[in-house]
Amino acid sequence: MARGGQGLARVAVVVRAGAAPLWWFGVMAAGIGVLPPGVTGRRIGVSAGAALFLVAPAVVALVRGKRYAALARGAARAGKYDVLQDRAVTVRNWRRGHRWWLLLAFAVALGSSFALPAAGGMLLAGAGTGLRLKAARLGRREGAWETLLWVRVDWLDRRGGGPAGKAVKGVRATGVAAGDATPGGSRRRTAAPV
């Protein structure tokens, strides 16, 4: 990077990157998993899955909430020579880094259907929903403060995740027009104002 600038990835984009794959793998696993009757029977499996689907988003959305809030409060202004990573690159890095974990989670969710039909898939879908809720919560904070939060790329873990991990010593802030993602990490629909 020129003159000491750092590569920065959006915190909300990193958080949100796993939401869609977890949701879709969960929906597929639940759809396929409802076919076998399982040890407990479909009714019990689907009831347990529904409970997991309600609990998982709350748990995932609240995990490390205080850490994210503390990092946001201590955000330093991004430097002139910092390089803002595109949303697509951040998402691709996270998904490539986690692809085997996602496939393993899908396989476990399918396998669990022989005991509790559909429950594992509904848990995965709930986890994906929780990540989306966590990103939306970050987005509300960004919108209220009119700042976007960024983390140094070299402080993310080797799989492109962990925007609030131990290696992250702080986050940077820019105005809401920076980058190609809106507060909360979703794709910007129109070009940002110059």
Short mmCIF file of C-alpha atoms in Angstrom, two decimals:
data_model
loop_
_atom_site.label_atom_id
_atom_site.label_comp_id
_atom_site.label_asym_id
_atom_site.label_seq_id
_atom_site.Cartn_x
_atom_site.Cartn_y
_atom_site.Cartn_z
CA MET A 1 0.00 0.00 0.00
CA ALA A 2 1.27 3.47 -0.78
CA ARG A 3 2.66 5.59 2.08
CA GLY A 4 1.65 3.22 4.85
CA GLY A 5 -1.98 2.75 3.80
CA GLN A 6 -3.84 -0.40 4.82
CA GLY A 7 -6.31 -2.62 3.02
CA LEU A 8 -9.70 -2.30 4.77
CA ALA A 9 -12.76 -4.57 4.60
CA ARG A 10 -16.23 -3.56 5.79
CA VAL A 11 -17.07 -5.10 9.17
CA ALA A 12 -20.76 -5.55 8.28
CA VAL A 13 -19.90 -7.20 4.95
CA VAL A 14 -17.65 -9.74 6.69
CA VAL A 15 -20.41 -10.50 9.20
CA ARG A 16 -23.05 -10.78 6.48
CA ALA A 17 -20.94 -12.91 4.10
CA GLY A 18 -22.02 -16.20 5.66
CA ALA A 19 -25.72 -15.39 5.94
CA ALA A 20 -26.83 -16.43 2.45
CA PRO A 21 -24.88 -19.72 2.22
CA LEU A 22 -25.98 -20.81 5.69
CA TRP A 23 -29.60 -19.93 4.91
CA TRP A 24 -29.69 -21.78 1.57
CA PHE A 25 -27.76 -24.82 2.81
CA GLY A 26 -30.15 -24.88 5.77
CA VAL A 27 -33.24 -24.67 3.58
CA MET A 28 -31.94 -27.46 1.31
CA ALA A 29 -30.96 -29.66 4.26
CA ALA A 30 -34.36 -29.11 5.92
CA GLY A 31 -36.22 -29.82 2.67
CA ILE A 32 -34.32 -33.04 2.04
CA GLY A 33 -34.18 -33.92 5.72
CA VAL A 34 -37.94 -33.95 6.13
CA LEU A 35 -38.18 -36.95 3.76
CA PRO A 36 -36.86 -39.70 6.06
CA PRO A 37 -39.13 -40.38 9.06
CA GLY A 38 -36.13 -40.40 11.40
CA VAL A 39 -35.86 -41.96 14.84
CA THR A 40 -38.18 -39.46 16.49
CA GLY A 41 -40.66 -39.00 13.64
CA ARG A 42 -41.24 -35.99 11.41
CA ARG A 43 -43.55 -34.11 13.76
CA ILE A 44 -41.04 -34.08 16.64
CA GLY A 45 -38.14 -33.34 14.27
CA VAL A 46 -39.87 -30.38 12.66
CA SER A 47 -41.02 -29.07 16.07
CA ALA A 48 -37.46 -29.28 17.41
CA GLY A 49 -36.20 -27.62 14.22
CA ALA A 50 -38.70 -24.80 14.60
CA ALA A 51 -37.47 -24.19 18.16
CA LEU A 52 -33.85 -24.21 16.96
CA PHE A 53 -34.76 -21.84 14.12
CA LEU A 54 -36.15 -19.37 16.66
CA VAL A 55 -33.30 -19.66 19.17
CA ALA A 56 -30.33 -19.70 16.74
CA PRO A 57 -30.85 -16.20 15.28
CA ALA A 58 -31.04 -14.64 18.75
CA VAL A 59 -27.87 -16.41 19.91
CA VAL A 60 -25.88 -15.67 16.73
CA ALA A 61 -27.04 -12.05 16.60
CA LEU A 62 -25.99 -11.38 20.21
CA VAL A 63 -22.61 -13.19 20.23
CA ARG A 64 -19.78 -10.67 20.72
CA GLY A 65 -22.22 -7.77 20.67
CA LYS A 66 -20.30 -5.88 23.37
CA ARG A 67 -17.03 -6.36 21.49
CA TYR A 68 -18.52 -4.94 18.28
CA ALA A 69 -19.96 -1.98 20.22
CA ALA A 70 -16.61 -1.28 21.92
CA LEU A 71 -14.74 -1.42 18.61
CA ALA A 72 -17.29 0.90 17.00
CA ARG A 73 -17.02 3.45 19.81
CA GLY A 74 -13.23 3.51 19.48
CA ALA A 75 -13.16 3.72 15.67
CA ALA A 76 -10.38 5.90 14.22
CA ARG A 77 -10.79 7.81 10.99
CA ALA A 78 -9.50 5.93 7.94
CA GLY A 79 -6.29 7.34 6.47
CA LYS A 80 -5.92 9.05 3.13
CA TYR A 81 -3.94 6.16 1.68
CA ASP A 82 -6.05 3.32 3.06
CA VAL A 83 -7.51 1.09 0.34
CA LEU A 84 -11.18 0.12 0.68
CA GLN A 85 -11.85 -3.46 -0.39
CA ASP A 86 -14.82 -4.08 -2.69
CA ARG A 87 -17.81 -5.84 -1.15
CA ALA A 88 -17.60 -8.67 -3.70
CA VAL A 89 -13.95 -9.35 -2.82
CA THR A 90 -14.70 -9.46 0.92
CA VAL A 91 -17.64 -11.85 0.39
CA ARG A 92 -15.64 -14.07 -1.98
CA ASN A 93 -12.71 -14.29 0.46
CA TRP A 94 -15.01 -15.27 3.34
CA ARG A 95 -16.88 -17.89 1.31
CA ARG A 96 -13.71 -19.42 -0.14
CA GLY A 97 -12.16 -19.56 3.31
CA HIS A 98 -15.23 -21.23 4.82
CA ARG A 99 -16.37 -23.45 1.93
CA TRP A 100 -15.31 -26.73 3.56
CA TRP A 101 -16.91 -25.74 6.87
CA LEU A 102 -20.12 -24.89 5.04
CA LEU A 103 -20.13 -28.23 3.22
CA LEU A 104 -19.40 -30.07 6.47
CA ALA A 105 -22.24 -28.23 8.23
CA PHE A 106 -24.58 -29.16 5.35
CA ALA A 107 -23.52 -32.81 5.55
CA VAL A 108 -24.02 -32.90 9.34
CA ALA A 109 -27.43 -31.24 8.99
CA LEU A 110 -28.44 -33.86 6.42
CA GLY A 111 -27.08 -36.72 8.54
CA SER A 112 -28.91 -35.49 11.62
CA SER A 113 -32.19 -35.86 9.72
CA PHE A 114 -32.07 -39.60 10.32
CA ALA A 115 -32.50 -38.80 14.01
CA LEU A 116 -34.44 -35.51 13.97
CA PRO A 117 -35.93 -34.82 10.52
CA ALA A 118 -35.29 -31.27 9.24
CA ALA A 119 -33.94 -30.01 12.58
CA GLY A 120 -30.30 -29.64 11.50
CA GLY A 121 -31.26 -27.74 8.37
CA MET A 122 -33.51 -25.40 10.31
CA LEU A 123 -30.65 -24.73 12.74
CA LEU A 124 -28.36 -23.79 9.82
CA ALA A 125 -31.01 -21.52 8.34
CA GLY A 126 -31.46 -19.90 11.76
CA ALA A 127 -27.73 -19.26 12.02
CA GLY A 128 -27.80 -17.55 8.62
CA THR A 129 -30.73 -15.41 9.76
CA GLY A 130 -28.76 -14.49 12.89
CA LEU A 131 -25.81 -13.26 10.83
CA ARG A 132 -28.15 -11.12 8.75
CA LEU A 133 -29.67 -9.67 11.94
CA LYS A 134 -26.22 -8.95 13.36
CA ALA A 135 -25.21 -7.14 10.14
CA ALA A 136 -28.48 -5.18 10.23
CA ARG A 137 -27.75 -4.16 13.83
CA LEU A 138 -24.32 -2.92 12.76
CA GLY A 139 -26.02 -1.11 9.89
CA ARG A 140 -28.39 0.71 12.24
CA ARG A 141 -25.41 1.85 14.29
CA GLU A 142 -23.58 2.98 11.13
CA GLY A 143 -26.66 4.82 9.90
CA ALA A 144 -27.20 6.57 13.22
CA TRP A 145 -23.57 7.67 13.41
CA GLU A 146 -23.33 8.33 9.64
CA THR A 147 -20.11 6.32 9.49
CA LEU A 148 -19.10 3.01 7.96
CA LEU A 149 -16.89 0.67 10.00
CA TRP A 150 -13.87 -1.03 8.43
CA VAL A 151 -11.34 -3.56 9.69
CA ARG A 152 -7.81 -4.11 8.45
CA VAL A 153 -7.70 -7.08 6.08
CA ASP A 154 -4.49 -8.41 7.64
CA TRP A 155 -6.25 -8.57 11.04
CA LEU A 156 -8.94 -10.93 9.74
CA ASP A 157 -8.33 -14.64 10.33
CA ARG A 158 -6.84 -16.83 7.59
CA ARG A 159 -10.34 -17.71 6.35
CA GLY A 160 -11.30 -14.03 5.89
CA GLY A 161 -13.55 -13.85 8.97
CA GLY A 162 -13.36 -12.72 12.59
CA PRO A 163 -13.93 -8.95 12.27
CA ALA A 164 -14.11 -8.73 16.08
CA GLY A 165 -11.50 -11.38 16.84
CA LYS A 166 -8.53 -11.12 19.19
CA ALA A 167 -6.22 -9.96 16.40
CA VAL A 168 -8.42 -6.91 15.73
CA LYS A 169 -7.02 -4.02 17.75
CA GLY A 170 -9.44 -1.42 16.39
CA VAL A 171 -11.58 -0.44 13.45
CA ARG A 172 -11.55 2.52 11.08
CA ALA A 173 -14.41 4.78 10.09
CA THR A 174 -15.37 6.55 6.87
CA GLY A 175 -18.38 8.51 5.68
CA VAL A 176 -21.46 6.62 4.47
CA ALA A 177 -20.65 7.30 0.79
CA ALA A 178 -17.40 5.31 0.91
CA GLY A 179 -17.16 1.88 -0.64
CA ASP A 180 -19.77 -0.08 -2.58
CA ALA A 181 -21.96 -1.35 0.27
CA THR A 182 -24.67 0.38 2.29
CA PRO A 183 -24.79 0.50 6.12
CA GLY A 184 -25.35 -3.10 7.15
CA GLY A 185 -23.27 -4.52 4.31
CA SER A 186 -25.82 -4.98 1.53
CA ARG A 187 -24.97 -4.11 -2.08
CA ARG A 188 -25.41 -0.47 -2.97
CA ARG A 189 -28.22 -0.26 -5.56
CA THR A 190 -27.21 3.05 -7.09
CA ALA A 191 -23.87 4.72 -7.51
CA ALA A 192 -22.66 6.54 -4.40
CA PRO A 193 -22.55 10.33 -4.63
CA VAL A 194 -19.12 11.75 -5.37
#
